[in-house]
Short mmCIF file of C-alpha atoms in Angstrom, two decimals:
data_model
loop_
_atom_site.label_atom_id
_atom_site.label_comp_id
_atom_site.label_asym_id
_atom_site.label_seq_id
_atom_site.Cartn_x
_atom_site.Cartn_y
_atom_site.Cartn_z
CA MET A 22 240.36 -217.45 29.47
CA LYS A 23 239.24 -214.80 32.26
CA ASP A 24 238.44 -211.25 30.83
CA ASN A 25 241.59 -209.62 32.45
CA THR A 26 243.99 -212.41 31.51
CA VAL A 27 246.38 -210.66 29.06
CA ILE A 28 248.59 -213.59 28.52
CA SER A 29 248.34 -217.40 29.30
CA VAL A 30 251.32 -219.65 29.52
CA LYS A 31 250.30 -223.30 29.65
CA ASN A 32 252.72 -226.27 30.24
CA LEU A 33 256.04 -224.41 28.74
CA LYS A 34 258.93 -226.43 28.35
CA THR A 35 262.19 -224.57 27.21
CA TYR A 36 265.40 -226.16 26.82
CA PHE A 37 268.97 -225.43 26.10
CA TYR A 38 271.37 -227.46 24.23
CA THR A 39 275.20 -227.39 24.58
CA ASN A 40 277.79 -230.07 23.92
CA GLU A 41 275.49 -232.76 23.57
CA ARG A 42 273.56 -231.99 26.91
CA CYS A 43 270.42 -230.52 27.66
CA ASN A 44 269.19 -228.15 30.34
CA LYS A 45 265.50 -228.40 31.03
CA ALA A 46 265.76 -224.70 31.79
CA ILE A 47 261.73 -224.44 31.93
CA ASN A 48 260.11 -227.87 32.66
CA GLY A 49 256.19 -227.21 32.56
CA VAL A 50 255.43 -223.67 33.51
CA SER A 51 251.65 -222.62 33.68
CA MET A 52 250.63 -219.00 34.55
CA ASP A 53 248.30 -216.04 33.65
CA ILE A 54 249.04 -212.52 33.50
CA LYS A 55 246.45 -210.11 33.95
CA SER A 56 245.68 -206.43 33.48
CA GLY A 57 246.30 -203.85 35.96
CA LYS A 58 247.78 -206.67 38.27
CA THR A 59 251.47 -207.41 39.12
CA LEU A 60 252.56 -211.00 38.83
CA CYS A 61 255.99 -211.39 40.87
CA ILE A 62 258.10 -214.37 39.73
CA VAL A 63 260.18 -214.97 42.51
CA GLY A 64 263.06 -217.45 43.32
CA GLU A 65 266.92 -218.21 43.47
CA SER A 66 269.24 -217.12 40.69
CA GLY A 67 269.33 -219.92 37.99
CA CYS A 68 265.53 -221.14 38.55
CA GLY A 69 264.34 -220.08 35.19
CA LYS A 70 262.72 -216.64 35.86
CA SER A 71 264.35 -214.78 32.94
CA VAL A 72 264.01 -217.78 30.65
CA THR A 73 260.42 -217.65 31.10
CA ALA A 74 260.69 -213.93 30.12
CA THR A 75 262.66 -214.52 27.02
CA SER A 76 260.63 -217.22 26.21
CA ILE A 77 257.39 -214.98 25.99
CA MET A 78 259.39 -212.37 24.11
CA GLN A 79 260.73 -214.94 21.76
CA LEU A 80 264.19 -213.49 22.70
CA LEU A 81 265.94 -216.96 23.55
CA PRO A 82 269.43 -217.72 22.35
CA LYS A 83 269.98 -219.68 19.23
CA LEU A 84 270.96 -223.02 21.34
CA SER A 85 267.67 -222.99 22.78
CA ARG A 86 264.00 -223.95 21.70
CA ILE A 87 260.54 -224.41 23.37
CA GLU A 88 260.07 -228.02 23.12
CA GLU A 89 256.39 -227.94 24.15
CA GLY A 90 253.63 -225.67 25.66
CA GLU A 91 251.87 -222.89 24.59
CA ILE A 92 252.31 -218.82 24.91
CA ILE A 93 249.06 -217.23 24.07
CA TYR A 94 248.59 -213.26 23.70
CA HIS A 95 244.77 -212.28 24.22
CA SER A 96 244.40 -209.37 21.77
CA LYS A 97 241.52 -207.35 22.70
CA ASP A 98 241.20 -206.26 18.93
CA ASP A 99 240.47 -208.05 16.05
CA ARG A 100 243.34 -210.04 15.81
CA GLY A 101 242.04 -212.26 18.57
CA ASP A 102 244.25 -214.71 20.21
CA ILE A 103 248.09 -214.70 18.93
CA ARG A 104 249.81 -217.98 19.57
CA ILE A 105 253.43 -216.53 20.41
CA HIS A 106 255.07 -219.90 20.63
CA GLU A 107 254.23 -220.62 17.01
CA LEU A 108 255.67 -216.88 15.78
CA GLU A 109 259.37 -216.74 14.19
CA ARG A 110 261.45 -215.27 16.86
CA ASN A 111 262.47 -212.23 14.27
CA GLY A 112 259.38 -212.62 12.05
CA LYS A 113 257.52 -209.47 11.44
CA GLU A 114 254.50 -210.48 13.56
CA MET A 115 256.89 -210.96 16.46
CA ARG A 116 258.63 -207.86 15.97
CA GLY A 117 255.46 -205.84 15.85
CA LEU A 118 253.97 -207.48 19.30
CA ARG A 119 257.48 -206.18 21.09
CA GLY A 120 257.31 -202.84 22.23
CA ARG A 121 253.74 -202.24 20.89
CA ASP A 122 251.90 -204.76 22.69
CA ILE A 123 254.43 -206.64 25.25
CA ALA A 124 257.59 -204.65 26.13
CA MET A 125 260.65 -205.73 28.48
CA ILE A 126 262.78 -203.98 30.73
CA PHE A 127 266.09 -205.69 31.53
CA GLN A 128 268.20 -205.96 34.14
CA ASP A 129 271.34 -203.69 33.32
CA PRO A 130 270.34 -200.18 31.56
CA MET A 131 273.73 -199.57 30.61
CA THR A 132 273.93 -202.48 28.38
CA ALA A 133 270.32 -202.19 26.99
CA LEU A 134 270.69 -198.63 25.84
CA ASN A 135 272.68 -197.82 22.84
CA PRO A 136 275.62 -196.09 23.97
CA VAL A 137 276.52 -194.05 20.42
CA TYR A 138 272.53 -192.72 20.43
CA THR A 139 271.37 -190.06 22.48
CA ILE A 140 267.93 -191.20 24.92
CA GLY A 141 265.85 -189.19 22.55
CA ARG A 142 266.70 -190.68 19.60
CA GLN A 143 266.21 -194.37 20.94
CA ILE A 144 262.89 -193.59 22.32
CA GLU A 145 261.86 -191.62 19.05
CA GLU A 146 262.81 -194.54 17.21
CA MET A 147 260.67 -197.23 19.17
CA ILE A 148 257.65 -194.91 18.70
CA HIS A 149 258.13 -194.61 14.95
CA SER A 150 258.93 -197.94 14.25
CA HIS A 151 255.28 -198.99 15.66
CA ASN A 152 253.59 -196.06 14.24
CA LYS A 153 254.86 -194.63 10.83
CA SER A 154 252.07 -192.51 10.07
CA ILE A 155 252.98 -189.72 12.68
CA SER A 156 255.45 -186.79 11.99
CA LYS A 157 259.10 -186.29 13.55
CA LYS A 158 257.60 -183.55 15.41
CA GLU A 159 254.93 -185.31 17.02
CA VAL A 160 257.52 -188.22 17.66
CA ARG A 161 259.90 -185.67 19.60
CA ALA A 162 256.76 -184.19 21.30
CA SER A 163 255.81 -187.84 22.61
CA ALA A 164 259.31 -188.83 23.61
CA LEU A 165 259.61 -185.41 25.55
CA LYS A 166 256.20 -186.19 27.58
CA LEU A 167 257.37 -189.80 28.45
CA LEU A 168 260.70 -188.66 29.88
CA LYS A 169 258.44 -185.97 31.87
CA ASN A 170 255.94 -188.63 32.98
CA MET A 171 259.13 -190.90 34.22
CA GLY A 172 260.08 -187.96 36.39
CA ILE A 173 263.40 -187.21 34.82
CA PRO A 174 264.24 -183.71 35.84
CA ASN A 175 264.92 -181.02 32.97
CA PRO A 176 263.63 -183.37 30.20
CA GLU A 177 264.16 -180.80 27.58
CA LYS A 178 267.89 -180.94 27.98
CA ARG A 179 268.25 -184.71 28.85
CA ILE A 180 266.52 -185.75 25.55
CA ASP A 181 269.38 -184.93 23.79
CA GLN A 182 272.11 -186.50 26.08
CA TYR A 183 273.69 -189.73 25.86
CA PRO A 184 273.39 -192.67 28.30
CA HIS A 185 276.69 -192.21 30.06
CA GLU A 186 275.39 -188.79 31.00
CA PHE A 187 272.32 -190.33 33.01
CA SER A 188 272.75 -191.70 36.49
CA GLY A 189 271.89 -195.49 36.90
CA GLY A 190 268.66 -194.50 38.18
CA MET A 191 267.73 -192.07 35.32
CA ARG A 192 268.82 -194.50 32.65
CA GLN A 193 266.35 -197.20 34.33
CA ARG A 194 263.70 -194.72 34.05
CA ALA A 195 264.72 -194.02 30.45
CA MET A 196 264.15 -197.91 29.54
CA ILE A 197 260.72 -197.41 31.27
CA ALA A 198 260.03 -194.59 29.02
CA MET A 199 261.07 -196.49 25.90
CA ALA A 200 259.07 -199.50 26.93
CA MET A 201 255.93 -197.65 27.74
CA SER A 202 256.50 -195.46 24.38
CA CYS A 203 253.54 -197.48 22.86
CA ASN A 204 251.37 -198.06 25.86
CA PRO A 205 252.00 -202.00 25.89
CA LYS A 206 249.45 -203.85 27.52
CA VAL A 207 252.24 -206.01 29.16
CA LEU A 208 255.21 -204.98 30.61
CA ILE A 209 257.49 -207.40 32.09
CA ALA A 210 260.52 -206.18 34.31
CA ASP A 211 263.48 -208.15 34.78
CA GLU A 212 264.94 -207.51 38.20
CA PRO A 213 264.80 -203.88 37.12
CA THR A 214 266.65 -202.47 40.04
CA THR A 215 269.75 -204.33 40.06
CA ALA A 216 272.65 -202.44 41.24
CA LEU A 217 270.54 -199.35 42.01
CA ASP A 218 270.50 -197.91 45.71
CA VAL A 219 267.39 -198.58 47.84
CA THR A 220 266.15 -195.05 47.42
CA ILE A 221 266.37 -195.27 43.70
CA GLN A 222 264.94 -198.64 43.93
CA ALA A 223 261.92 -197.44 45.84
CA GLN A 224 261.60 -194.50 43.40
CA ILE A 225 261.38 -197.13 40.21
CA PHE A 226 258.85 -199.56 41.98
CA GLU A 227 256.56 -196.48 42.79
CA LEU A 228 256.89 -195.45 39.28
CA MET A 229 255.88 -198.97 37.95
CA ASP A 230 253.06 -199.15 40.15
CA HIS A 231 251.87 -196.02 39.05
CA LEU A 232 252.28 -196.95 35.36
CA LYS A 233 249.95 -200.22 36.14
CA LYS A 234 247.46 -198.21 37.97
CA GLU A 235 247.34 -195.19 35.41
CA TYR A 236 247.10 -197.55 32.21
CA ASN A 237 245.96 -200.52 33.63
CA THR A 238 249.22 -202.48 32.51
CA ALA A 239 249.77 -205.95 33.41
CA ILE A 240 252.99 -206.49 34.84
CA MET A 241 255.36 -209.39 35.21
CA LEU A 242 258.05 -208.48 37.50
CA ILE A 243 261.14 -210.96 37.97
CA THR A 244 262.84 -210.76 41.32
CA HIS A 245 264.67 -212.42 44.17
CA ASP A 246 263.75 -210.19 46.81
CA MET A 247 260.92 -211.22 48.84
CA GLY A 248 260.51 -207.53 50.17
CA VAL A 249 259.85 -206.39 47.06
CA VAL A 250 257.15 -209.20 46.49
CA CYS A 251 255.55 -208.28 49.72
CA GLU A 252 255.40 -204.51 48.46
CA LEU A 253 254.15 -204.85 45.04
CA ALA A 254 252.78 -208.19 44.26
CA ASP A 255 249.18 -208.89 43.43
CA ASP A 256 249.82 -212.43 42.49
CA VAL A 257 252.90 -214.33 43.14
CA ALA A 258 254.62 -217.89 41.35
CA VAL A 259 257.77 -219.20 43.34
CA MET A 260 259.85 -221.06 40.99
CA TYR A 261 262.57 -223.64 41.61
CA MET A 262 264.64 -225.31 39.04
CA GLY A 263 262.49 -224.27 36.25
CA ASN A 264 259.21 -225.36 38.00
CA ILE A 265 256.46 -223.27 39.65
CA ILE A 266 256.27 -224.87 43.01
CA GLU A 267 253.81 -222.42 44.33
CA SER A 268 251.46 -219.56 43.19
CA GLY A 269 248.47 -217.71 44.10
CA THR A 270 247.55 -214.30 44.97
CA ALA A 271 249.90 -212.45 47.17
CA GLU A 272 247.94 -213.12 50.48
CA GLU A 273 247.56 -216.67 49.81
CA VAL A 274 251.32 -217.47 49.40
CA LEU A 275 252.84 -214.92 51.72
CA ASP A 276 250.38 -215.10 54.65
CA ASN A 277 250.12 -219.02 54.38
CA PRO A 278 253.30 -220.51 52.74
CA THR A 279 252.51 -224.05 52.03
CA HIS A 280 255.85 -225.45 50.24
CA PRO A 281 259.20 -225.81 52.33
CA TYR A 282 260.92 -223.63 49.73
CA THR A 283 258.55 -220.62 49.90
CA ARG A 284 258.62 -220.99 53.90
CA ALA A 285 262.58 -220.92 53.54
CA LEU A 286 262.78 -217.75 51.28
CA LEU A 287 260.39 -215.96 53.87
CA LYS A 288 262.36 -217.11 56.97
CA SER A 289 265.77 -215.73 55.37
CA ILE A 290 264.45 -212.03 55.20
CA PRO A 291 265.89 -209.96 58.03
CA VAL A 292 263.17 -207.95 60.07
CA LEU A 293 263.51 -204.54 60.13
CA GLY A 294 263.50 -203.35 64.04
CA LYS A 295 264.62 -206.61 65.48
CA GLY A 296 268.32 -205.62 65.43
CA ALA A 297 271.48 -207.98 65.00
CA ASP A 298 270.33 -210.78 67.49
CA GLN A 299 267.59 -212.00 64.98
CA ASP A 300 267.69 -215.32 63.45
CA ILE A 301 268.30 -215.42 60.03
CA ASN A 302 267.73 -218.81 58.54
CA PRO A 303 269.53 -219.32 55.19
CA ILE A 304 268.58 -222.00 53.04
CA LYS A 305 270.67 -224.97 53.49
CA GLY A 306 272.85 -226.31 50.29
CA SER A 307 272.58 -224.75 46.87
CA THR A 308 270.65 -225.30 43.51
CA PRO A 309 271.63 -228.73 41.94
CA ASP A 310 273.55 -229.09 38.91
CA PRO A 311 271.05 -228.49 35.77
CA TYR A 312 272.76 -231.37 33.72
CA ASN A 313 272.47 -233.70 36.95
CA ARG A 314 269.18 -233.25 38.62
CA PRO A 315 267.36 -235.00 41.53
CA SER A 316 265.37 -237.79 40.26
CA GLY A 317 262.26 -236.42 42.05
CA CYS A 318 261.26 -233.06 43.44
CA GLN A 319 264.03 -230.54 42.61
CA PHE A 320 264.03 -229.29 46.32
CA SER A 321 264.23 -232.61 48.21
CA PRO A 322 268.30 -232.39 48.75
CA ARG A 323 267.77 -229.31 50.61
CA CYS A 324 264.27 -229.90 52.11
CA ASP A 325 263.95 -230.49 55.98
CA TYR A 326 260.64 -232.27 55.05
CA ALA A 327 262.20 -234.74 52.35
CA CYS A 328 260.69 -238.27 52.30
CA GLU A 329 261.12 -241.41 50.00
CA GLU A 330 258.11 -240.45 48.18
CA CYS A 331 259.77 -237.01 47.13
CA ASP A 332 262.23 -239.18 45.19
CA GLN A 333 259.83 -240.91 43.12
CA GLY A 334 258.70 -237.87 41.10
CA MET A 335 257.97 -234.42 40.68
CA PRO A 336 254.79 -234.04 43.05
CA GLU A 337 251.73 -233.06 41.15
CA GLU A 338 249.75 -229.72 41.48
CA VAL A 339 247.29 -229.31 44.45
CA MET A 340 244.81 -226.60 44.42
CA LEU A 341 244.29 -225.28 47.83
CA GLU A 342 241.80 -222.46 48.77
CA GLY A 343 241.13 -220.05 45.95
CA THR A 344 243.82 -219.65 43.39
CA HIS A 345 246.48 -221.17 46.01
CA MET A 346 248.91 -223.99 44.04
CA VAL A 347 251.49 -225.92 45.78
CA ARG A 348 253.52 -228.83 44.65
CA CYS A 349 254.76 -230.51 47.61
CA ALA A 350 254.07 -234.46 48.56
CA ARG A 351 253.92 -233.32 52.25
CA TYR A 352 252.25 -229.72 52.13
CA GLU A 353 249.80 -230.63 54.78
CA GLU A 354 252.39 -231.06 57.17
CA VAL A 355 254.24 -227.85 55.96
CA ARG A 356 250.75 -225.80 56.66
CA LYS A 357 250.46 -227.44 60.15
CA ASP A 358 253.71 -226.41 61.11
CA GLY A 359 252.94 -223.00 59.81
CA ARG A 360 250.05 -222.00 61.94
#
């Protein structure tokens, strides 16, 4: 374990069971989340990004379970390594980790916040649940400071308002304030700017980047927006149908994409300044039925490089330069075409 690795995920397999069928939503994912770094998990809807996050947080629904693999939180105190995958979902130890050590920002702040309690009460409750020795006055002061740090205007008034009185951007800031209330070592953000306008999106991402630098927080950012990845990522993991098919530093993956899917994602981004005549290349086809998956590489039905070898099984991981990893039988040809 490297000194700056906070969470290690090794060969994680999370399955969902419905009507005697099994959806292998996560099928062998491995990654490291590091202090002071932003790991962007990118991919289309349904690829397993959010399930990876809820597996780490032990917030999976009842008809799902972690079948194999490990999720290890490397605590820097006397607790040592904590094996999250072995903890009870609603047990005391797991509840203690949530919020205090590992916090999560959900997609929709309106549904994540309780509409019948004030913003201040919800933040104060989070602070008090992990530190029962401090007084109500101190808790209130801490909540007010958090709102100020999140850039919420007139926090002395806003702290006593309800979620419906906040705009979408301010609700998301309040969610970040709640997540940061115990100064967690890891912040998981699941598409935190969904339904927000681009100006507010930029402000939220700027705020998260500040928190990373100010508190050395490890951030796992889930997104399907490659523009966001280019702007914020230190490390990148590209997911497709429950597998990480390419990963590495942002420079390794974005400057030299080696998997056909990664290249296709990057080609589908419109370039500012090129106008309406530029070629936008959407990825052909659609993701396969999770209950009727391809026999080999999951991307092969949509891939321009597909060959017979791709139908034989999921390609093994190949380590390229540095930390760059790819799972593709024809990665050398993809690299050659990209030069």
